[in-house]
XYZ file of C-alpha atoms in Angstrom:
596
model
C 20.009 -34.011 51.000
C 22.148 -33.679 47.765
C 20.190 -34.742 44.725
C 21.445 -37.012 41.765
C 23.098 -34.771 39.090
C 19.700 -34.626 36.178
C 17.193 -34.270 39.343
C 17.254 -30.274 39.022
C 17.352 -27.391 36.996
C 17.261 -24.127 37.774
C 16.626 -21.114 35.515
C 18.234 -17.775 36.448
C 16.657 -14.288 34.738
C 16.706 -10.610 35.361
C 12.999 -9.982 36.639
C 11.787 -6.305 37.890
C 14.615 -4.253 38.423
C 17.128 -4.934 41.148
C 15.736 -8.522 41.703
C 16.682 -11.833 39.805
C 13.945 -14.355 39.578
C 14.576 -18.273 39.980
C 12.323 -21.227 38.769
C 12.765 -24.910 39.145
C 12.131 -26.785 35.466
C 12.722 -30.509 34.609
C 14.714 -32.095 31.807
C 12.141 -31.220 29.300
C 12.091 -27.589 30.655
C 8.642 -27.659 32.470
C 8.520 -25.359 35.105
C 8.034 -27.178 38.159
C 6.193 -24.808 41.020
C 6.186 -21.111 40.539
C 8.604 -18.612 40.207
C 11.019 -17.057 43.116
C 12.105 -13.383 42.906
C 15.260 -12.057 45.033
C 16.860 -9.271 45.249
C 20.080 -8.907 43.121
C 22.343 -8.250 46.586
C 21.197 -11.704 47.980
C 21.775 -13.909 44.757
C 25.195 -15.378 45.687
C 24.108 -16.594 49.154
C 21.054 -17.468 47.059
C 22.876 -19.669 44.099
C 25.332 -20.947 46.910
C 22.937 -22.571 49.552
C 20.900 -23.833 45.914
C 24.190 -25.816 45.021
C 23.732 -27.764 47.768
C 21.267 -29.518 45.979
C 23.895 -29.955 42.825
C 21.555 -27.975 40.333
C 22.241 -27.750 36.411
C 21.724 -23.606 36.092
C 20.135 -22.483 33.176
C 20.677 -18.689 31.755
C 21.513 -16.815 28.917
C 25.208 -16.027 28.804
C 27.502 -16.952 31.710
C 29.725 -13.937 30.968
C 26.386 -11.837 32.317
C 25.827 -14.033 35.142
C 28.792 -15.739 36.510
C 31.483 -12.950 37.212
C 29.497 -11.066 40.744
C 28.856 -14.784 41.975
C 32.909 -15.701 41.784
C 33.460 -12.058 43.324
C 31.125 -13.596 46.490
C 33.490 -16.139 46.258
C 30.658 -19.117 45.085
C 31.210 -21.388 42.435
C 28.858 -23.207 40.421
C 28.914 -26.946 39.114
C 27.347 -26.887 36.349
C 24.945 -24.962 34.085
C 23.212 -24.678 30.710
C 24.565 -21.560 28.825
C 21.559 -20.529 26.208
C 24.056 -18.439 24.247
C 26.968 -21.020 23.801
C 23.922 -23.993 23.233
C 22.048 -21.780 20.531
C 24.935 -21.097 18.642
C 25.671 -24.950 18.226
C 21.808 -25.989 17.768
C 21.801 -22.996 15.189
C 24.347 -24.598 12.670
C 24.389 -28.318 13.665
C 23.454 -30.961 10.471
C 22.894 -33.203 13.599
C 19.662 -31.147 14.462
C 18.699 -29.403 10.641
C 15.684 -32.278 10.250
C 14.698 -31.170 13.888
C 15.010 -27.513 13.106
C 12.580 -28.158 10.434
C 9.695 -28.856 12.406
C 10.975 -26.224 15.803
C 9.986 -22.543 15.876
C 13.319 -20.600 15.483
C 14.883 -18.964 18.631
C 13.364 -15.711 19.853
C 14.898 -12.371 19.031
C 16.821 -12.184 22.206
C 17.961 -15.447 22.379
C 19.222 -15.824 18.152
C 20.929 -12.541 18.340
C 23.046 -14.443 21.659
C 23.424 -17.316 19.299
C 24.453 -15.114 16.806
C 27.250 -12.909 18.561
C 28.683 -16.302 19.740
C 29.116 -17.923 16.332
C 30.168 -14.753 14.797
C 33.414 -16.911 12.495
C 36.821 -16.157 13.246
C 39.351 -17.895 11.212
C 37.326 -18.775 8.624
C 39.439 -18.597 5.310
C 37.520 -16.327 2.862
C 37.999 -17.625 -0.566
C 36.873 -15.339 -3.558
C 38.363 -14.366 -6.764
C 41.363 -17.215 -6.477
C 42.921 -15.430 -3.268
C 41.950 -16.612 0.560
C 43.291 -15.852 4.158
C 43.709 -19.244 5.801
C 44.304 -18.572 9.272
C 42.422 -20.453 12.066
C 44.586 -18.935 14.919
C 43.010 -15.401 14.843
C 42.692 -15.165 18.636
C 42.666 -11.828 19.479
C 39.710 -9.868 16.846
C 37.662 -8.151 19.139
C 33.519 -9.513 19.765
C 30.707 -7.480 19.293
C 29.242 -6.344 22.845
C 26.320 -9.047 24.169
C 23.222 -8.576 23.907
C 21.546 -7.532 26.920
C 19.237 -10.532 26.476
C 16.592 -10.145 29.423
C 16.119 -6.658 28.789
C 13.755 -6.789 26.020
C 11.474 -9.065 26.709
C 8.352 -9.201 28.876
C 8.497 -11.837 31.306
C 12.418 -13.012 30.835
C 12.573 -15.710 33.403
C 9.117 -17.323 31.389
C 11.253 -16.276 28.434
C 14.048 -18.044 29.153
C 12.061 -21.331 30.542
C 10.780 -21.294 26.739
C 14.116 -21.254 25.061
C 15.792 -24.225 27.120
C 12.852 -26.219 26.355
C 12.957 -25.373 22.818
C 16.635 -26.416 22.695
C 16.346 -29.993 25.002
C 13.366 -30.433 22.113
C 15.518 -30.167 19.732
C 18.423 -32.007 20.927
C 15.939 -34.586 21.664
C 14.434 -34.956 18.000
C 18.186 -34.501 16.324
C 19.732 -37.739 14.918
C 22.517 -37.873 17.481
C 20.991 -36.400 20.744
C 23.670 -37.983 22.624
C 26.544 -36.131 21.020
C 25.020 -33.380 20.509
C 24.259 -33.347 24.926
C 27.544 -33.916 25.751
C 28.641 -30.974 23.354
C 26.416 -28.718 25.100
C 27.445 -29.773 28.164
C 31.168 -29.528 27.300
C 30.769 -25.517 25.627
C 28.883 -24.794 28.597
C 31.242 -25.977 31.427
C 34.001 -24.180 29.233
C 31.731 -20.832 29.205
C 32.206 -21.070 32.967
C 36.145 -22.101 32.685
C 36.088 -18.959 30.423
C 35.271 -16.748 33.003
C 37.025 -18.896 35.826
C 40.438 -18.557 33.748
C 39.693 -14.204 33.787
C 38.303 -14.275 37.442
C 41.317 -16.086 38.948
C 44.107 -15.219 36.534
C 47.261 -16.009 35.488
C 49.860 -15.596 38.007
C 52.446 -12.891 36.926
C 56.064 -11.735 38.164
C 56.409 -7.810 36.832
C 59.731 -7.492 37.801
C 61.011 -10.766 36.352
C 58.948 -9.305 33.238
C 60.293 -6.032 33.236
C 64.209 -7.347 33.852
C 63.298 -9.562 30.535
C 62.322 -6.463 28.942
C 65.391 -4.292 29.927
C 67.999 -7.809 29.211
C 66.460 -7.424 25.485
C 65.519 -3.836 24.986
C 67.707 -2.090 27.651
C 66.038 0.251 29.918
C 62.480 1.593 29.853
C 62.457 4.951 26.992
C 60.946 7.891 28.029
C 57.180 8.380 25.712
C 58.138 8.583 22.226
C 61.337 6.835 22.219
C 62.614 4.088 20.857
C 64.574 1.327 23.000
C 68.152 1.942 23.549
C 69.015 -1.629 21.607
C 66.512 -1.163 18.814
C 68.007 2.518 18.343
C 71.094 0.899 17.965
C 69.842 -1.744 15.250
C 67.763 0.859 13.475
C 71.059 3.127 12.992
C 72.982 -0.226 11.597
C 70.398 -0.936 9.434
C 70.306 3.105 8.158
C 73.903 3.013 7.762
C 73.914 -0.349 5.864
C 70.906 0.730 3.430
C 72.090 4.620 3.298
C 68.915 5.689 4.575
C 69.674 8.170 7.393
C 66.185 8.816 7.770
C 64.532 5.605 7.121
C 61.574 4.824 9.765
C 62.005 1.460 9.659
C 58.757 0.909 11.441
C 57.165 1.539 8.015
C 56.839 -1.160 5.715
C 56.298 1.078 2.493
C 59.725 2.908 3.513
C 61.714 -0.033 4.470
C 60.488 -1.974 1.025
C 61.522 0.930 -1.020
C 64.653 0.901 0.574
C 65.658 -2.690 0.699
C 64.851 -2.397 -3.005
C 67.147 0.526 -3.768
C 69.744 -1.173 -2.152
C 69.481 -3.965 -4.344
C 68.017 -6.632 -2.073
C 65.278 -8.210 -4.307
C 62.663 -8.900 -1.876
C 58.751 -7.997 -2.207
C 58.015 -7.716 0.942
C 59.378 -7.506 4.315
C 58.973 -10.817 5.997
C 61.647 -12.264 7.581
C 61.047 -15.516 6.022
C 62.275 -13.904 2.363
C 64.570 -11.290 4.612
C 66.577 -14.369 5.272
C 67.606 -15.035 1.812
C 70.129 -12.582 1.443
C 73.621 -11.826 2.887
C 72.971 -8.009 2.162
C 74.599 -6.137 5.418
C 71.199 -4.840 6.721
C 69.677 -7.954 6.705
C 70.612 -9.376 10.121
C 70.703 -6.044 12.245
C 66.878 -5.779 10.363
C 66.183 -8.935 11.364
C 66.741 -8.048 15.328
C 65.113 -5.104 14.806
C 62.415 -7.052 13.647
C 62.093 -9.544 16.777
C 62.595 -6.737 19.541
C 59.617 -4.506 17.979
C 57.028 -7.251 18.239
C 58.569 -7.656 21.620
C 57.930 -4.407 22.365
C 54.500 -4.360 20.384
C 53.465 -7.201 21.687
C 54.414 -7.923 25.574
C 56.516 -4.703 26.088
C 55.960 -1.670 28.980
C 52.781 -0.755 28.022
C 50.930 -3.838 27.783
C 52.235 -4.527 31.187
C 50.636 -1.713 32.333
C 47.706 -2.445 30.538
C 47.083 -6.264 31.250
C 49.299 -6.966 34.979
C 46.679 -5.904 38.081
C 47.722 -7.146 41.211
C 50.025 -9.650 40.190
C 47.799 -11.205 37.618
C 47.135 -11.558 33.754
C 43.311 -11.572 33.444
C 42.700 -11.987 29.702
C 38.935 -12.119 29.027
C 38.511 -15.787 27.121
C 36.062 -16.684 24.265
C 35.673 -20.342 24.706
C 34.223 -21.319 20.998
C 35.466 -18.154 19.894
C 36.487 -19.755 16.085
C 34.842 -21.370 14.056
C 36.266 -24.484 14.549
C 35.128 -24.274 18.436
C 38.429 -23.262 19.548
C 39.007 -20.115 22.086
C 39.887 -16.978 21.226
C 40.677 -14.380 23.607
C 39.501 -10.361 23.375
C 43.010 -8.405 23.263
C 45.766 -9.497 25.345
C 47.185 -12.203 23.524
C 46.582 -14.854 26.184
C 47.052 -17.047 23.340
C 50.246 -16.110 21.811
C 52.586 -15.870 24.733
C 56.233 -15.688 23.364
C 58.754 -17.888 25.211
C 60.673 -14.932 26.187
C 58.022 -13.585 29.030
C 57.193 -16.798 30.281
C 59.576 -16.628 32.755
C 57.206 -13.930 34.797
C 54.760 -16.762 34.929
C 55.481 -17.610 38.490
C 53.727 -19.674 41.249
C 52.654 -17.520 43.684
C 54.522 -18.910 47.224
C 53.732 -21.810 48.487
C 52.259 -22.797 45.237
C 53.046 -24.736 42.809
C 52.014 -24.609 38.626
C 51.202 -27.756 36.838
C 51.623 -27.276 33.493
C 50.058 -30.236 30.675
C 50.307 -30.597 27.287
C 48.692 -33.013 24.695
C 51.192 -34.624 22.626
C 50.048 -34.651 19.031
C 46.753 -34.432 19.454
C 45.314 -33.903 16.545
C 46.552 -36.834 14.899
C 45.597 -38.833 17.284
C 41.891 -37.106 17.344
C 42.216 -38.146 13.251
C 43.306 -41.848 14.156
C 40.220 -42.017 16.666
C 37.704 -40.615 14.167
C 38.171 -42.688 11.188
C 38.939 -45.654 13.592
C 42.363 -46.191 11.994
C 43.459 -48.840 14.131
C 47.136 -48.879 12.745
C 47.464 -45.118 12.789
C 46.275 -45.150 16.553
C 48.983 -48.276 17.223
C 52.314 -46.158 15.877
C 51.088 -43.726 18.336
C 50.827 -46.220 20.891
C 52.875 -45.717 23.886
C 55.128 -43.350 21.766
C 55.737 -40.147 19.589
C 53.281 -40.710 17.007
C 55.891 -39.572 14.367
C 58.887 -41.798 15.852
C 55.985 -44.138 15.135
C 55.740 -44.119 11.686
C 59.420 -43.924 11.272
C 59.433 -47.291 13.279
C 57.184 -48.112 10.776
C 58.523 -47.564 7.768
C 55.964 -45.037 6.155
C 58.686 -42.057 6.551
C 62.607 -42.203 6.734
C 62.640 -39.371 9.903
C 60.546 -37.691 12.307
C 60.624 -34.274 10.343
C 59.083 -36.424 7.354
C 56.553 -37.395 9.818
C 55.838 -34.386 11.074
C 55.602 -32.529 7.476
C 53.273 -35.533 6.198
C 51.298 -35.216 9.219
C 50.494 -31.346 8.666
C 50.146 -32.154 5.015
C 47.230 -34.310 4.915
C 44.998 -32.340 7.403
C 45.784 -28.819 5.925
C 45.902 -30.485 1.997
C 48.923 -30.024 1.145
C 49.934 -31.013 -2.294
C 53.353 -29.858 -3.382
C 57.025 -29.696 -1.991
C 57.893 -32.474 0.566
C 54.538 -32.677 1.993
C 53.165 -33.431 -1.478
C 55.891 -36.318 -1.708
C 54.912 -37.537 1.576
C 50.891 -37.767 1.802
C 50.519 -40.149 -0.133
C 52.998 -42.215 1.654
C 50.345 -41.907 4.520
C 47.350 -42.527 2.536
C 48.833 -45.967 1.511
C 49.835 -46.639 5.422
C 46.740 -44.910 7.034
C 43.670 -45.021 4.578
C 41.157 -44.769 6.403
C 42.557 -41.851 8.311
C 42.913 -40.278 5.082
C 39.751 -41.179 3.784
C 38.128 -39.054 6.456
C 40.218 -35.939 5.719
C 39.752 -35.971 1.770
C 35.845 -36.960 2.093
C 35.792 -33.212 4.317
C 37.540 -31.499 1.292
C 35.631 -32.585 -1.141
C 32.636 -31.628 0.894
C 33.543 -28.301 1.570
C 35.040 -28.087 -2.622
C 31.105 -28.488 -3.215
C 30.336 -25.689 -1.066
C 29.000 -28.202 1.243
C 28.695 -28.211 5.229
C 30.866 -30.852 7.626
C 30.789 -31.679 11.496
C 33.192 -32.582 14.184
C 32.274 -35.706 16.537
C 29.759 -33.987 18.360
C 28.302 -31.885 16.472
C 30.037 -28.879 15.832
C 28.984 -27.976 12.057
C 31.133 -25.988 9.549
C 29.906 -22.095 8.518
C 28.942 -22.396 4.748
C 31.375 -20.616 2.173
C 30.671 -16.672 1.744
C 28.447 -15.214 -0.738
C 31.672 -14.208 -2.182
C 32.592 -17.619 -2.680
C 29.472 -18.827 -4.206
C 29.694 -15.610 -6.921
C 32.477 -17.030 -8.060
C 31.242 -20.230 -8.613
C 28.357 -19.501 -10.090
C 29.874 -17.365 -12.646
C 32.589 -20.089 -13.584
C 29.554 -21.801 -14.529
C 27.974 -19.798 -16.827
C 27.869 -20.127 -20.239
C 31.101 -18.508 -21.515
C 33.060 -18.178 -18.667
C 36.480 -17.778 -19.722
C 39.374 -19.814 -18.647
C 40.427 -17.256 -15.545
C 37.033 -17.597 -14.178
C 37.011 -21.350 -13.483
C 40.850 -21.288 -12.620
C 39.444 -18.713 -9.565
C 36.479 -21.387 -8.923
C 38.500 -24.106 -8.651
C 41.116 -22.220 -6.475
C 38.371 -20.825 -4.508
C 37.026 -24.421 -3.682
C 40.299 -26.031 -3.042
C 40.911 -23.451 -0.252
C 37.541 -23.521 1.304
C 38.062 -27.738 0.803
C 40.728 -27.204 2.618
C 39.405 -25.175 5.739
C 36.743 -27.881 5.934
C 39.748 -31.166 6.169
C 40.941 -29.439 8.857
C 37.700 -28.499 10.678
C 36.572 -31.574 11.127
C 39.842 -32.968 13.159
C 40.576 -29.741 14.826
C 36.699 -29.325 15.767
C 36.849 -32.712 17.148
C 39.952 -32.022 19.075
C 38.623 -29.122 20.548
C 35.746 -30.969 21.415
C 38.384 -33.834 23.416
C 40.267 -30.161 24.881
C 36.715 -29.471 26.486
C 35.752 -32.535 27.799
C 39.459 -33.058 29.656
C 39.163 -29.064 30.856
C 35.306 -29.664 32.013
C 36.460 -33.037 33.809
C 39.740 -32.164 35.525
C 37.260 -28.863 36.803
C 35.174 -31.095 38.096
C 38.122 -32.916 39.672
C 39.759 -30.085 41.198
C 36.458 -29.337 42.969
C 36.698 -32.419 44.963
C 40.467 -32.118 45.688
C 40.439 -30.918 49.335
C 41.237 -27.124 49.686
C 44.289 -25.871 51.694
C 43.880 -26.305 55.740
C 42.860 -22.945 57.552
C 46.745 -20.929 57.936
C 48.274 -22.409 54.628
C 49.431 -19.691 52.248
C 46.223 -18.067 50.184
C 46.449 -16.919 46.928
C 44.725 -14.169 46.985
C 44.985 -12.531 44.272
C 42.778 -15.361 42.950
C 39.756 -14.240 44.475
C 38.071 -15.671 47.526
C 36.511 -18.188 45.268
C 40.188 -19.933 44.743
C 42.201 -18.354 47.511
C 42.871 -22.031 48.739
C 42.054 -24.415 45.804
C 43.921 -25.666 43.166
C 42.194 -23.732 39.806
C 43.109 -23.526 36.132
C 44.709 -20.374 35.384
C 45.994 -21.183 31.439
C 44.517 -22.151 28.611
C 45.652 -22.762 24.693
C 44.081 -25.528 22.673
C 45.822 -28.484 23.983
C 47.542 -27.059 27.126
C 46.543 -26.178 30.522
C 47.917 -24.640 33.929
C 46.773 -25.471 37.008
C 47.756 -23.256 39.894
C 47.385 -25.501 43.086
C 49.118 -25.055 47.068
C 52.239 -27.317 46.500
C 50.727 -30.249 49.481
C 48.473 -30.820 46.742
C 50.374 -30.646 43.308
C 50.635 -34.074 42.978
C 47.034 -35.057 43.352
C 46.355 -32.056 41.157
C 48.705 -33.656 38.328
C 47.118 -37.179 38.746
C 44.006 -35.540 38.230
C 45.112 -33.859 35.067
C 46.653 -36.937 33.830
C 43.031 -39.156 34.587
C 41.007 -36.095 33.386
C 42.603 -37.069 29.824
C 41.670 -40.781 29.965
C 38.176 -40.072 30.588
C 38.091 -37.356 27.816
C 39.214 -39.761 24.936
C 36.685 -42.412 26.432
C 33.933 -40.307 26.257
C 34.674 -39.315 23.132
C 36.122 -42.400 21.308
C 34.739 -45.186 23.732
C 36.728 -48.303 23.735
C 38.876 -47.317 20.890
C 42.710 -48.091 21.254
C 44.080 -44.522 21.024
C 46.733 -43.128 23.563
C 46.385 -39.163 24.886
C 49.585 -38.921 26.641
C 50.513 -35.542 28.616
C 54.047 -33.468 28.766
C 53.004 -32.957 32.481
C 55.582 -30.784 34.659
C 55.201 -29.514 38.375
C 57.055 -26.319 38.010
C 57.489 -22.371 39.657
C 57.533 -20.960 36.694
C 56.216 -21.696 33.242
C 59.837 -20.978 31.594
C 60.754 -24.546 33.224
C 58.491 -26.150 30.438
C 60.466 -24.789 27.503
């Protein structure tokens, strides 16, 4: 008999070598009966005659644990990932009274915690300069810990550390939120490794014909492209530089600047201020090479197996609680190859994207009933044009952007406070997280998710802006140091959130998909997906507020239905009853070039 979905728990550690032990605990995480121990080579028929019984697994990272069950071909419903739940508890202001009276997390469990909140795209603010870039996707993580290894009794180990996080969850002063976060990060860890397992499905000949259409044919080691050979002698000729490599930037500066182009650097952005001669050849040059660097021969050779793109995901991977992805650039896929994203046949891709979500996440959270009405059943910026608050939708957009990065000069200083006089309480919620985070102070999404504190860095230079006779550059670097890291917190605290909405719609529309009806017995498999998903619809894509489903066609429209109710029941459990609209760009395509 299936049991009701909190009636069991089941831990999962390494015990003596080769074997795995198992043990029952309730919500609290008191073990319930003693301990089983099984060999390693029996755990998947193990785990999948358990799920019968609808279990919540509990164990350390499901990156360690997950992978040689979906190779078995077994799936799991749900679990409680220690790693992904310890990095949250760790940093949350909704648990720091709780944490108070807790022990801390053992060794093995806070250096988990630890290598999962590691901060990417975090701006680092010290002597008046900062990066500001919360899209850094692809920086490599430090190797997990081998958590079970170094302790004495791991499965008793590991019973301790889910009890000492349901405590704390339970004495925190928003348990609810902070549960559904946990449940959300951990049903992405297992998306995560889904996403990797099954892949992405991938055409290398259409790739390679894109390649050869933009670069001409494939160079022999060492060689340049025949059309960026071309461009690079243009751009020699038109500079005088026979021998210019143009692939370095301390060359091609030098010689831009010799030739009388005033640039400092090499960006196209200030490339495309001049009419000089080299400028446009350059400027192709330019766009083929990160072609080339980016999705050319070699990282098809390096990241295509078997008709698949299997980038390893980091689901929380920022600090904001968005994914990153370990090399690949999963990510940061360029229009130009996503024509080689291609059903595989028989099969169809359903491809959804949340229109403006952020703003609409910002509208929710500050309950900003007439922001979340010129969204309503529309654009959101058409919206406020209809409105009156901006004369055109590129005003809206640039207003938009403005007030949750802070901007505050050119036409999105001219436009905020347009907004804030249309939409104050939206704006109210933004500017009370900058100020926050200008006093070096900590902020949290919705649920939970709690802001890194600035770098020691940072806090040097505050300190010495306030000591006696610190000269004038010394507080103009303090307060430039806490209007960036003011900044960084605005925008965590609506992109947390909406990262938070992204994991609830992936985690329900999983859920979904499990109960769609597989292919009948003789339909076409995709097997390249693994016996896990030969004959389900799966999610194959993921990037912050867009998904792919890859799903036999019978079924793609009960797929995109589910897709399309998966994002109702995300805002609801986030927002409640709140008026605010998540529509979807939904498409049932072949190929993900369609959605362009």
């Amino acid at each position: 008999m299936r049991g009701r979905m909190d009636d069991v728990h089941v831990v999962l550690a390494r015990s003596a070598p080769g074997f795995v032990g198992l043990q029952s605990v309730d919500d609290a995480g008191a073990a319930i009966g003693d301990a089983e121990t099984v060999p390693v080579e029996r755990l998947p028929a193990v785990v999948a005659e358990r799920e019968q019984d609808r279990p919540r697994w509990i164990w350390s990272d499901s990156r360690t644990w997950y992978p040689a069950l979906l190779d078995a071909g077994v799936r799991i419903e749900r679990v409680h990932d220690l790693r992904a739940a310890g990095a949250i508890l760790a940093g949350s202001t909704f648990a720091a009274r709780a944490r108070v009276d807790h022990p801390p997390s053992p060794d093995w469990a806070a250096a988990l915690a630890a290598e999962a909140s590691a901060p990417r795209g975090v701006p680092v603010a010290a002597a008046g300069t900062a990066l500001f870039d919360f899209d850094e996707f692809d920086a490599p993580a430090p190797p997990a810990p081998d958590a079970e290894t170094v302790v004495a009794d791991p499965v008793a180990a590991t019973v301790a550390e889910f009890a000492r996080q349901q405590s704390l969850v339970a004495a925190s002063d928003a348990p609810g939120r902070l549960r559904l976060l946990l449940a959300a990060e951990s049903a992405g860890t297992l998306i995560g490794v889904e996403l990797q397992h099954a892949g992405l499905p991938w055409r290398r000949d259409v790739h390679e014909s894109v390649l050869e259409r933009a670069l001409g044919p494939k160079p022999s080691p060492g060689r340049k492209p025949a059309k960026m050979a071309v461009l690079a002698g243009e751009v020699r000729d038109a500079l005088e530089a026979p021998a210019l490599n143009l692939d370095s930037q301390t060359e091609l500066l030098k010689a831009l600047q010799r030739a009388g182009i005033a640039v400092a650097s090499t960006s196209r952005w200030e490339l495309a201020d001049h009419a000089h001669p080299a400028v446009a050849p350059l400027l192709a040059y330019k766009k083929l090479a990160r072609l080339l660097s980016a999705n050319g021969w070699t990282w098809l050779d390096e990241w295509i197996v078997g008709g698949r793109f299997r980038a390893e995901y980091v689901p929380g991977g920022t600090a904001t609680g968005r994914w990153a992805t370990n090399g690949g650039g999963a990510l940061q896929l360029p229009k130009q190859v996503r024509s080689a994203v291609v059903a595989d046949s028989g099969w169809k891709l359903v491809v959804a994207d949340a229109a403006q979500l952020e703003p609409r996440v910002l509208a929710a959270m500050a309950r900003d009933e007439a922001m979340a009405d010129a969204a309503r059943g529309r654009d959101l910026y058409a919206g406020l044009v209809e409105r009156g608050v901006v004369a055109s939708r590129d005003e809206a957009k640039i207003a938009i952007l403005g007030a949750m990065y802070g901007a505050t000069s050119g036409d999105a200083g001219r436009l905020v406070p347009r907004l804030a006089r249309a939409y104050p309480a939206a704006m109210a919620l933004v500017d009370g997280a900058a100020r926050e985070g200008e006093r070096g102070g900590v902020v949290t999404t919705l649920l939970g998710r709690s802001s890194p504190l600035p770098p020691e860095g940072w806090r040097a230079v505050q300190a010495r802006a306030s000591e006696p006779g610190a000269v004038a550059a010394e507080e103009r670097r303090a307060r430039s140091a806490a209007r960036e890291w003011g900044r960084f917190t605005r925008n965590f605290v609506v992109q947390g959130t909406a990262a938070e909405w992204a994991l609830c719609w992936m985690a329900e529309l999983r859920h979904r998909l499990a109960g769609i009806a597989p292919s009948p017995l003789g339909a076409r498999r995709a097997g390249a997906s693994g016996p896990a998903f030969e004959l389900a619809p799966h999610l194959v894509f993921f990037l912050h507020d867009e998904l792919i489903v890859h799903t036999p066609a019978a079924l793609a429209p009960e797929v995109a239905d589910a897709v399309a109710e998966s994002a109702e029941v995300a805002g609801r459990r986030l927002f409640g009853t709140f008026p605010v609209d998540f529509p979807l760009d939904l498409a049932v395509v072949d190929s993900y070039a369609e959605t362009d």
